[in-house]
XYZ file of C-alpha atoms in Angstrom:
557
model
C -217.523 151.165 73.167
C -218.224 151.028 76.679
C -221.758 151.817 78.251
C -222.969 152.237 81.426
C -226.612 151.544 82.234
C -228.900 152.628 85.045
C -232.311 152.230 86.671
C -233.031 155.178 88.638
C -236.245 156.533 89.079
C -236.800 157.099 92.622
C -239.488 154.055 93.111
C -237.924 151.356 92.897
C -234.862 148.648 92.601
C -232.169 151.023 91.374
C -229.291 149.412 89.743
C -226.356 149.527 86.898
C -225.074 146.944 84.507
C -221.534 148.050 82.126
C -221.474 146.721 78.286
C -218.484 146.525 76.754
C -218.710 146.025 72.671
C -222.140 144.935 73.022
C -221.213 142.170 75.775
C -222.831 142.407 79.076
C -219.834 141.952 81.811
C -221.599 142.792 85.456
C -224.756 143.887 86.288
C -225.760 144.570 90.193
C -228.554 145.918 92.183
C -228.297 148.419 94.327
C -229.943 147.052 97.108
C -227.972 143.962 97.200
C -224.737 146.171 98.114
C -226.468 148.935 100.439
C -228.781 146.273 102.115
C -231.609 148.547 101.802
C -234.664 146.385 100.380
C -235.596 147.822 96.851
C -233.646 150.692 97.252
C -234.858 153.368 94.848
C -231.577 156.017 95.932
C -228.886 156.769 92.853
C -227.430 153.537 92.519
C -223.646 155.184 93.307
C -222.434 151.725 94.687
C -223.461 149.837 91.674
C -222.227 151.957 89.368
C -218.789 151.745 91.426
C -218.737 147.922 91.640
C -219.168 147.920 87.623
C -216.502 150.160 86.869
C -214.495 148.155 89.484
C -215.688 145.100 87.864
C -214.630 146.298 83.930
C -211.230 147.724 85.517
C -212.250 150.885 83.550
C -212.617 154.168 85.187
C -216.261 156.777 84.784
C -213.765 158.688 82.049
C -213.479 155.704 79.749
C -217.234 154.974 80.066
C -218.572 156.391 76.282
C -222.369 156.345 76.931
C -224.908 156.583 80.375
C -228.007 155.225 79.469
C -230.938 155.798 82.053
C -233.909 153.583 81.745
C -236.337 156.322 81.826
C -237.734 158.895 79.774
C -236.250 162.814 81.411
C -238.549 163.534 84.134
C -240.457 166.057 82.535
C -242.522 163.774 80.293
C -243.838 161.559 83.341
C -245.134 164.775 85.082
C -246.741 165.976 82.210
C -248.743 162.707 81.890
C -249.794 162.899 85.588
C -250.689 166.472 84.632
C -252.993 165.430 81.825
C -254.496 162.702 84.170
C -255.392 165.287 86.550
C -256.983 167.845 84.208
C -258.990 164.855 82.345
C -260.207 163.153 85.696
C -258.605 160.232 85.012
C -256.976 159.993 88.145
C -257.917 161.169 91.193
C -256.665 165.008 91.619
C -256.086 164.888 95.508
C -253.530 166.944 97.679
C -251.256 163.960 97.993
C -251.588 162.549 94.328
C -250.573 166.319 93.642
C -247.572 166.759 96.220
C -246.066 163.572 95.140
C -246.323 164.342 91.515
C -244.968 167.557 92.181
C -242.180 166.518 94.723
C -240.940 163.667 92.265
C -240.631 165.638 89.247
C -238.548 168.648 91.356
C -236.507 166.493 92.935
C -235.594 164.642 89.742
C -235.687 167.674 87.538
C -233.469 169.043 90.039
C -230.750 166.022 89.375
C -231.499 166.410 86.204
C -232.385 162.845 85.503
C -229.997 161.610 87.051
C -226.779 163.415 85.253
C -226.315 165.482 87.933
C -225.332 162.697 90.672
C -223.645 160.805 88.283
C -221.348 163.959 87.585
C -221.549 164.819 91.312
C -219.950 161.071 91.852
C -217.947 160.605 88.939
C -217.238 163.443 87.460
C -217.703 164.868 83.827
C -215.636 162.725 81.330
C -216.289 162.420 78.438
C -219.533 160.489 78.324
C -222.995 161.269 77.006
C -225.805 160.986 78.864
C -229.087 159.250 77.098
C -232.186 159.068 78.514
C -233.967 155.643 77.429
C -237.882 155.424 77.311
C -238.767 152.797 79.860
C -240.479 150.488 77.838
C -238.058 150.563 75.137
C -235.665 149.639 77.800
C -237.919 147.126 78.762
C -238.307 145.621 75.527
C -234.665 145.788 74.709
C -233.910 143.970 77.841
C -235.815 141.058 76.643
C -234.868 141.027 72.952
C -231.136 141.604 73.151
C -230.430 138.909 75.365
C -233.079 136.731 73.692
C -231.098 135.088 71.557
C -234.166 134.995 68.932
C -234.285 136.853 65.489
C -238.047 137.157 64.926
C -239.904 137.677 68.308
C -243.164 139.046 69.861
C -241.989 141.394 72.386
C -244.493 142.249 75.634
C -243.843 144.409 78.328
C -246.261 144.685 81.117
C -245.522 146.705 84.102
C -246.909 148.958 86.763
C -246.007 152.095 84.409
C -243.414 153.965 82.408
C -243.221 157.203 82.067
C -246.686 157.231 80.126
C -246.579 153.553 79.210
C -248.068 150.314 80.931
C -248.164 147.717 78.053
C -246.415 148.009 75.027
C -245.950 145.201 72.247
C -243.087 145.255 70.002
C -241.704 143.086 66.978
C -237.645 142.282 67.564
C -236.615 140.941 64.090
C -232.947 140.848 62.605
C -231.237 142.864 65.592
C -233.755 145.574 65.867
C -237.398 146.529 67.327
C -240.451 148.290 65.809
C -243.184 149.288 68.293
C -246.346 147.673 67.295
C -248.631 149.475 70.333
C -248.553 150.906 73.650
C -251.797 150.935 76.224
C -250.747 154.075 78.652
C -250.692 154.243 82.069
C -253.609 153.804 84.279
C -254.555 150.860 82.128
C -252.019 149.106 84.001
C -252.174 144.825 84.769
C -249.321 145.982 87.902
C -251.413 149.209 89.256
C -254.240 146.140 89.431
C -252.375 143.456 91.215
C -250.275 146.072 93.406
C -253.676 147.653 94.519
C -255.205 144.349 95.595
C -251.518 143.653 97.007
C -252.246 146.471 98.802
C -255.784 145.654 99.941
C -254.713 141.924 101.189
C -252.157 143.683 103.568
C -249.499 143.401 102.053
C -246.644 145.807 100.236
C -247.554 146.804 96.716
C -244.571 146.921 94.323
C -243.180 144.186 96.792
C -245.025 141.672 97.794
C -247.238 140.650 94.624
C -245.266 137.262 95.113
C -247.275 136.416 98.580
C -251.193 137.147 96.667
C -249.418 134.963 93.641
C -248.359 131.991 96.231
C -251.562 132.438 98.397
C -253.997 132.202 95.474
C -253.894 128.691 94.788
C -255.386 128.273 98.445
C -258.380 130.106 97.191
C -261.834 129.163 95.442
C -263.364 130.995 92.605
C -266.712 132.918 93.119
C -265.410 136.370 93.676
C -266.019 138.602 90.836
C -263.733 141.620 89.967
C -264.993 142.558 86.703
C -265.710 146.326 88.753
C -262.110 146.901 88.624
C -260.920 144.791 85.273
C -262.990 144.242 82.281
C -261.792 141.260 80.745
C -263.778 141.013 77.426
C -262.363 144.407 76.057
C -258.931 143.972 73.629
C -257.113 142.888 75.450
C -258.109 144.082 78.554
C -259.371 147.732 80.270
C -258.446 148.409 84.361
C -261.038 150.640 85.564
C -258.418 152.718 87.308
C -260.932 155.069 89.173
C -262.594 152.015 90.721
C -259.150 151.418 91.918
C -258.083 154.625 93.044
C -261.364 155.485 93.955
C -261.297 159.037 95.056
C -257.591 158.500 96.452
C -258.958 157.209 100.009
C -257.204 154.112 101.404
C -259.462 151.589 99.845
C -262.777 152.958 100.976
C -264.016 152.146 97.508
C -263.711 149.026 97.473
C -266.002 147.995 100.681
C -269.386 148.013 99.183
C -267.669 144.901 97.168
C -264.998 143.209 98.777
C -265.529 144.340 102.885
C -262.661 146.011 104.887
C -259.065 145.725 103.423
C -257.143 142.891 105.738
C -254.600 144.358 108.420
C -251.286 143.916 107.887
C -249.570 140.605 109.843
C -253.478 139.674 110.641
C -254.955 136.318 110.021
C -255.791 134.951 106.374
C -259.382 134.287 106.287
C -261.164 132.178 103.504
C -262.216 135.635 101.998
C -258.613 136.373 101.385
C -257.716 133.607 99.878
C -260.690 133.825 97.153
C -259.749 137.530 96.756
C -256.032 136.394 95.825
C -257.515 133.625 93.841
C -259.736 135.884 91.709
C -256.892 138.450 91.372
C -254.269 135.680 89.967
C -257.057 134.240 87.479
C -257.791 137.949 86.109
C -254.311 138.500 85.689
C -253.464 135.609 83.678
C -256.404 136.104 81.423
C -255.283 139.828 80.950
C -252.047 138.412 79.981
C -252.779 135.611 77.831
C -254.882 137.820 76.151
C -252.273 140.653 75.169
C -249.813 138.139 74.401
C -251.956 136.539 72.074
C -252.436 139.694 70.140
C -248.734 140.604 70.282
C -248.267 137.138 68.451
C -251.107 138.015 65.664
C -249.946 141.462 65.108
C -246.084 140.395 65.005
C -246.383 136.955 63.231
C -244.203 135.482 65.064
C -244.531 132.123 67.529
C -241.163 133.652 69.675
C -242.361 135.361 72.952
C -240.434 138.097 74.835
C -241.436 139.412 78.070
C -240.524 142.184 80.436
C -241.312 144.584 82.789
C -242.728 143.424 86.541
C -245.746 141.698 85.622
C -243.623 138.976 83.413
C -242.384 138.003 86.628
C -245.396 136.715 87.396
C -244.400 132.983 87.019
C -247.689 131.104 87.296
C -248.962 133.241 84.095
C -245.795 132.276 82.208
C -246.090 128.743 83.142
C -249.235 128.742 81.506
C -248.325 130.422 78.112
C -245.754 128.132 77.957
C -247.578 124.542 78.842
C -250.705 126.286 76.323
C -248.351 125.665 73.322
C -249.002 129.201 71.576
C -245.452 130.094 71.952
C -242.683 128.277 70.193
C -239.795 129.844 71.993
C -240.412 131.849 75.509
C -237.746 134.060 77.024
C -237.731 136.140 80.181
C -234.667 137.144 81.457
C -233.998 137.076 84.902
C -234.235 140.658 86.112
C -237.655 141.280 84.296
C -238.711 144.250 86.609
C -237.387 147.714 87.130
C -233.923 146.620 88.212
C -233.445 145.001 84.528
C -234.080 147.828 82.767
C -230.422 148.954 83.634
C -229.523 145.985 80.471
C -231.809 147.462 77.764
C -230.979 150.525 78.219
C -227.261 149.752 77.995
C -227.762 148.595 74.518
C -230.045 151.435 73.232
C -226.549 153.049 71.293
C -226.322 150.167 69.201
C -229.587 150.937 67.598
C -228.208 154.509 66.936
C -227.829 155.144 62.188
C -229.625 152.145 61.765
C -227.864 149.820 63.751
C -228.171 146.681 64.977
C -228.384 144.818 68.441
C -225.899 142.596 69.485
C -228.166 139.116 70.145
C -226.979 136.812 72.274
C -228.424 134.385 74.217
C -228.595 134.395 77.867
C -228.478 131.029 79.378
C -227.854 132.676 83.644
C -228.298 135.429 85.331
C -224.374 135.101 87.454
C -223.767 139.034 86.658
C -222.781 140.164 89.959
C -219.694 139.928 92.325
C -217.872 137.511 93.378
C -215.326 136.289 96.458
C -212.394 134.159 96.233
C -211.272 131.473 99.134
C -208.383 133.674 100.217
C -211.012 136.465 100.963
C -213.538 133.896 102.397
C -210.748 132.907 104.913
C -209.763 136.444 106.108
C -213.611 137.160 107.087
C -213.716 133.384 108.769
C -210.556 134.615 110.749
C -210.828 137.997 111.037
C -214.688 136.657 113.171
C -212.929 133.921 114.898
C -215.724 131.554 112.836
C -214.479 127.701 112.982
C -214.670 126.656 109.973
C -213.439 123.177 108.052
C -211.649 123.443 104.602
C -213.528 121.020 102.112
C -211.487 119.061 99.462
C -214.804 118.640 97.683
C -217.826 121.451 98.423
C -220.372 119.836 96.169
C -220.285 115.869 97.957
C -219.839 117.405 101.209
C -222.997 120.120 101.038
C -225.106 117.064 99.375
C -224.215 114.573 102.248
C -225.608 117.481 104.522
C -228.942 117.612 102.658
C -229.149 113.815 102.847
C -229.335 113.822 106.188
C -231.636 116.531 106.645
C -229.220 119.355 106.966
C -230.452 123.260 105.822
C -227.710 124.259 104.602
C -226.536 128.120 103.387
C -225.009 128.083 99.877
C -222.770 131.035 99.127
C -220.590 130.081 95.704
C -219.193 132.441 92.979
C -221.086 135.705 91.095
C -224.026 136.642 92.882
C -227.200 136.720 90.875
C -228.938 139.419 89.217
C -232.565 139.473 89.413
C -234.925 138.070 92.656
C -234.395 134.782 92.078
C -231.380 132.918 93.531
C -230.064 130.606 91.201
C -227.463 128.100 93.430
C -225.148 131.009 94.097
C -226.419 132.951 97.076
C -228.973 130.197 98.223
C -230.265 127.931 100.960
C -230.724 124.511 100.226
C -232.806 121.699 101.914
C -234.040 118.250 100.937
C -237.436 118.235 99.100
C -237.933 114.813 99.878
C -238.922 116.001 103.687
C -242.731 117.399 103.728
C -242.057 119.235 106.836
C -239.197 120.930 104.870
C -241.249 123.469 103.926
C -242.648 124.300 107.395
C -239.390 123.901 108.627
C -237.482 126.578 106.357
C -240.554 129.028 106.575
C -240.715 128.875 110.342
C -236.914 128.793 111.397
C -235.102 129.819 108.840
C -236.775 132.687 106.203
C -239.667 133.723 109.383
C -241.900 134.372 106.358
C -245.442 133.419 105.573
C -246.546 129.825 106.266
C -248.251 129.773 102.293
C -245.386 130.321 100.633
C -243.710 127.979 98.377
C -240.281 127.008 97.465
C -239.146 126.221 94.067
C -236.768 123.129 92.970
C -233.625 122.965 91.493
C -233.508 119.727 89.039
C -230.753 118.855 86.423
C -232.222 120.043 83.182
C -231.810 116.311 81.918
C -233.896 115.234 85.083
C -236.803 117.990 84.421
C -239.247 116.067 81.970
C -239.225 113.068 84.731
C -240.553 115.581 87.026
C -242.491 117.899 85.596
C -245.059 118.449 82.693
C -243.645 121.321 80.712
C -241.002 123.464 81.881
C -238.380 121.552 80.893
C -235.946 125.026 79.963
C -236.042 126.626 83.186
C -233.125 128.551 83.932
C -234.036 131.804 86.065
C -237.067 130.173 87.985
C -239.292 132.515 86.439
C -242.240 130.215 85.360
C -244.539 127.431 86.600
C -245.049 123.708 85.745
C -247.221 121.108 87.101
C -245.258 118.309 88.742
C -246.270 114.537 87.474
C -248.807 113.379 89.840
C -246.448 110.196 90.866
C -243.737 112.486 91.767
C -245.837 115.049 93.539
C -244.912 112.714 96.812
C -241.342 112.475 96.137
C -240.674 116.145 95.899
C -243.374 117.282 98.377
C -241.668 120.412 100.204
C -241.601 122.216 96.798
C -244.650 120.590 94.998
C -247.525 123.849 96.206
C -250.711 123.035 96.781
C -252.244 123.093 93.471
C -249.410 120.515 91.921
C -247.542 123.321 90.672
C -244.080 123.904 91.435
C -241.339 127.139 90.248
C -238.319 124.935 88.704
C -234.765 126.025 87.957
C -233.214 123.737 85.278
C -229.727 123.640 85.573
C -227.113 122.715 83.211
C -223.723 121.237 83.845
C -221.622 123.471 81.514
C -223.638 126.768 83.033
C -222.699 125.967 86.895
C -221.064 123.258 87.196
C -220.462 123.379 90.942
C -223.902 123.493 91.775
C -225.253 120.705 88.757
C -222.995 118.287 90.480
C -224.298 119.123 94.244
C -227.461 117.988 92.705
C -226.114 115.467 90.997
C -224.070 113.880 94.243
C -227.485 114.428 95.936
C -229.339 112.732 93.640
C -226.869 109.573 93.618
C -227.067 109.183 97.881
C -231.335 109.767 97.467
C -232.285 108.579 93.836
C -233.477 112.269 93.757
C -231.630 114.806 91.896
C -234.107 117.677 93.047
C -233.246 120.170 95.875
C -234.880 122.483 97.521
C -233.448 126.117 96.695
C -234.782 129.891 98.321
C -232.905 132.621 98.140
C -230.015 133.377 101.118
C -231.857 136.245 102.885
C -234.131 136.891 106.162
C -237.955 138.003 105.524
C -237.495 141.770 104.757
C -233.815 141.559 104.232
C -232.042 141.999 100.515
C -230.170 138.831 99.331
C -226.600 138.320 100.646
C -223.900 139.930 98.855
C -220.806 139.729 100.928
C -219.132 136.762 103.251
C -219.958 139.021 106.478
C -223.517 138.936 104.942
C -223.678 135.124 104.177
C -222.032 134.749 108.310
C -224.620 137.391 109.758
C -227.690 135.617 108.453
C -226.495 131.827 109.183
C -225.872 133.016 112.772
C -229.439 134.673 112.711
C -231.478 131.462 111.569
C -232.275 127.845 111.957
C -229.670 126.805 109.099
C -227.702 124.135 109.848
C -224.498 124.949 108.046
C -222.867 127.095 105.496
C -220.821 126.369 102.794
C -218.253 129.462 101.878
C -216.574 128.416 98.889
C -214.670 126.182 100.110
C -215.209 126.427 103.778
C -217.848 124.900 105.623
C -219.082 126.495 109.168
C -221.275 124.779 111.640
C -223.355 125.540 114.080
């Protein structure tokens, strides 16, 4: 059986992954092939690259499984939110309820485009609900059989946290809290209010909050005692004006690109600390009403790493999985694997140790883009020595090796590298190479072996997608990816996973005594991740790196 899924919605992070037998073979975002920054259009050209991919064509695809419930059911929840008052019933909430759901209706999901692009075939069309597709996303690639299952998002269709048991290939749903009540409407709106993009940029309050102090209370907007938590979604929304509401509180909402005062920072301090208490609190009664110790998470608010870090260092959870595309864009997996559940099925369960779904190029194609630009470039007997000799000596160095990543996080394949040893790295990278915000961390890559010398949990890192305090003696040896609070984002990385880029580390580690580097993903501020060659070439040319390492070709500036 072959199956195609998809994330479309119109919001956010379309994208399409293709199962074959209950395998995952290539999953892809569509942003990372139309360059378009969370690109919420039909995801044709991922759907394309995954047939491509499989060598199958859209007629010998059985099942395409959207990640969403039909878009009926989401309008008639905002329609029930309007005629209870439970969100605000304004011209604009109305129009782009209204414009959505006709616009969707009108593609009928999404079959229509697909058919438009593809044509008929033979395949049936199933329309997952989201946080099934959520929770499936986390379970099915789990590798667990008895697990806690949590998804936490900005919504679903109705949904905003759900908690589901995964036990012996298949999930029961334990309890859903609907949508307003949502942890990601809460941090996107204070996203939002610091100036920044919500459903984007909930990474910047996350990295700026441990520059804050506590003192600023937000229990008008969360209530934190009830079980497990209650968003007080009008305080929010207010009466749909652009933050008016929350003045007589917090003051004027900061302008975007403006200064970061000390208010700011307390306001992003306050917001992180409510969210992880929020969290840890559903999670721990997902583990009392499932039984289990296991944790699965999903859905955009399980990529919040610092909250994960803690669960994990807290010792509640025996075994913590996230997988690497937790938000929207992810959904594409679960909802791939929904048919196997069909007469009483079961999931296929198998553990997933990267995220390396995406596409690849091979030296001969590497070459014809080197000489189709005129680009001199040297041809490297040995890419990992050279690249670490580079970092050694201070280099910042673009990384572009094998399948691209699927997810946010790059993870040694489309990455740029630097020496944490330097603590004007950091500076360094922000300033002339990513042009992005001066409080923003950058997360190590250590050989998983190396991890517990570092760090004080997080030893089973693989998709950078939690938090771990570094050991006080080492917080000067890694400074330029220790943050300011201690903590640090780590990617554990195993040799029989990526072998190229363990033994990078590795060479590094044998020139510095240090086998730690400094990893970010290969992109500008507002700019997807690379994807191509041409990509990779455009964005060394348009930065402070030092070099770039093309498979086996190395370019210098």
């Amino acid at each position: 059986m072959i199956t195609l899924g998809v994330n479309y919605s119109q919001m956010h992070d379309s994208s399409a992954c293709i199962v074959r037998d209950g395998e995952l073979l290539f999953a892809v975002a569509e942003e990372r092939l139309s360059r378009t920054k969370h690109d919420a259009r039909f995801p044709q050209l991922a759907i394309q690259a995954c047939l491509d991919f499989a060598k199958v064509r859209a007629s010998d695809v059985d099942e395409v499984c959207f990640g969403w419930q039909p878009i009926g059911q989401l309008y008639r929840h905002d329609l029930g939110l309007y005629a209870t008052a439970r969100w605000p019933l304004t011209y604009l909430n109305f129009l782009n309820s209204s414009r959505n759901f006709l616009s969707m209706w009108h593609q009928q999901s999404g079959a229509a485009p697909f058919r438009r692009n593809f044509g008929a075939g033979k395949a049936r069309f199933r329309f997952v609900d989201h946080h099934l597709a959520h929770a499936l996303s986390a379970y099915a690639y789990s590798g667990f059989d008895d697990s806690a299952v949590v998804v936490m998002d900005g919504r679903g269709a109705w949904e905003a946290t759900s908690i589901w048991r995964g036990h012996a290939g298949k999930l029961d749903h334990v309890a859903t809290i609907n949508w307003p009540d949502s942890l990601g409407l809460f941090y996107a709106q204070f996203t939002g209010f610091l100036g920044f993009v919500p459903n984007s940029d909930e990474w910047k309050v996350m990295g700026l909050a441990p520059y804050g102090q506590p003192g600023i209370d937000l229990s008008a907007f969360i209530d934190l005692n009830a079980a497990p938590y209650r968003v007080h979604s009008k305080k929010l929304i207010g009466d749909g004006s652009q933050f008016a509401h929350f003045a007589p509180l917090l003051g004027t909402p900061r302008e975007p690109e403006s200064d970061i005062s000390d208010h700011h920072k307390n306001i992003a301090f306050a917001v992180q600390d409510a969210c992880e208490a929020a969290m840890m609190s559903v999670v721990k009664m997902a583990l009392v009403k499932t039984g289990s110790r296991n944790l699965c998470l999903a859905g955009g608010v399980a990529l919040n790493s610092k909250a994960n870090g803690k669960m994990v260092a807290s010792g509640m959870v025996e075994k913590f999985f996230v997988q690497p595309a937790a938000s929207d864009d992810g959904v594409a997996l679960g909802a791939a694997l929904a048919p196997y559940l069909d007469g009483n099925g079961t999931l296929p369960n198998k553990p997933m140790r990267h995220g390396y779904w995406g596409p690849s190029f091979d030296d001969e194609t590497i070459k014809k883009v080197l000489i189709t630009y005129k680009i001199r470039h040297t041809k490297l007997s040995d890419a990992a020595t050279s690249a670490a000799q580079l970092l050694s000596a201070g280099k910042i160095l673009g990384w572009f090796q094998g399948r691209m990543e699927f997810g946010p996080r790059a993870l040694g394949s489309r990455s740029i590298l630097a020496d944490p040893r330097d603590p004007e790295m950091n500076a360094k990278v922000n300033n002339a190479v990513k042009f992005r915000e001066w409080w923003r961390p950058f997360a190590p890559s250590f050989k998983k072996e190396a991890a517990p010398e570092y760090l004080e949990s997080a030893y089973d890192s693989p998709f950078m997608i939690l938090t771990a305090q570094v050991r006080q003696e080492k917080r000067s040896v890694i400074p330029s990816v220790t943050h300011v609070d201690g903590s640090a984002r780590p990617q554990t990385v195993e040799r029989e996973i990526n072998p190229l880029y363990y033994r990078l580390i590795d060479e590094f580690g044998k020139i510095t005594g240090v086998p730690v580097i400094m990893n970010t993903s290969f992109n500008l501020r507002g700019e997807a991740i690379v994807h191509t060659p041409t990509d990779a070439l455009r964005t060394f040319f348009s930065s402070g790196m030092d070099a770039l390492v093309l498979g086996s070709f190395l370019v210098e500036k």
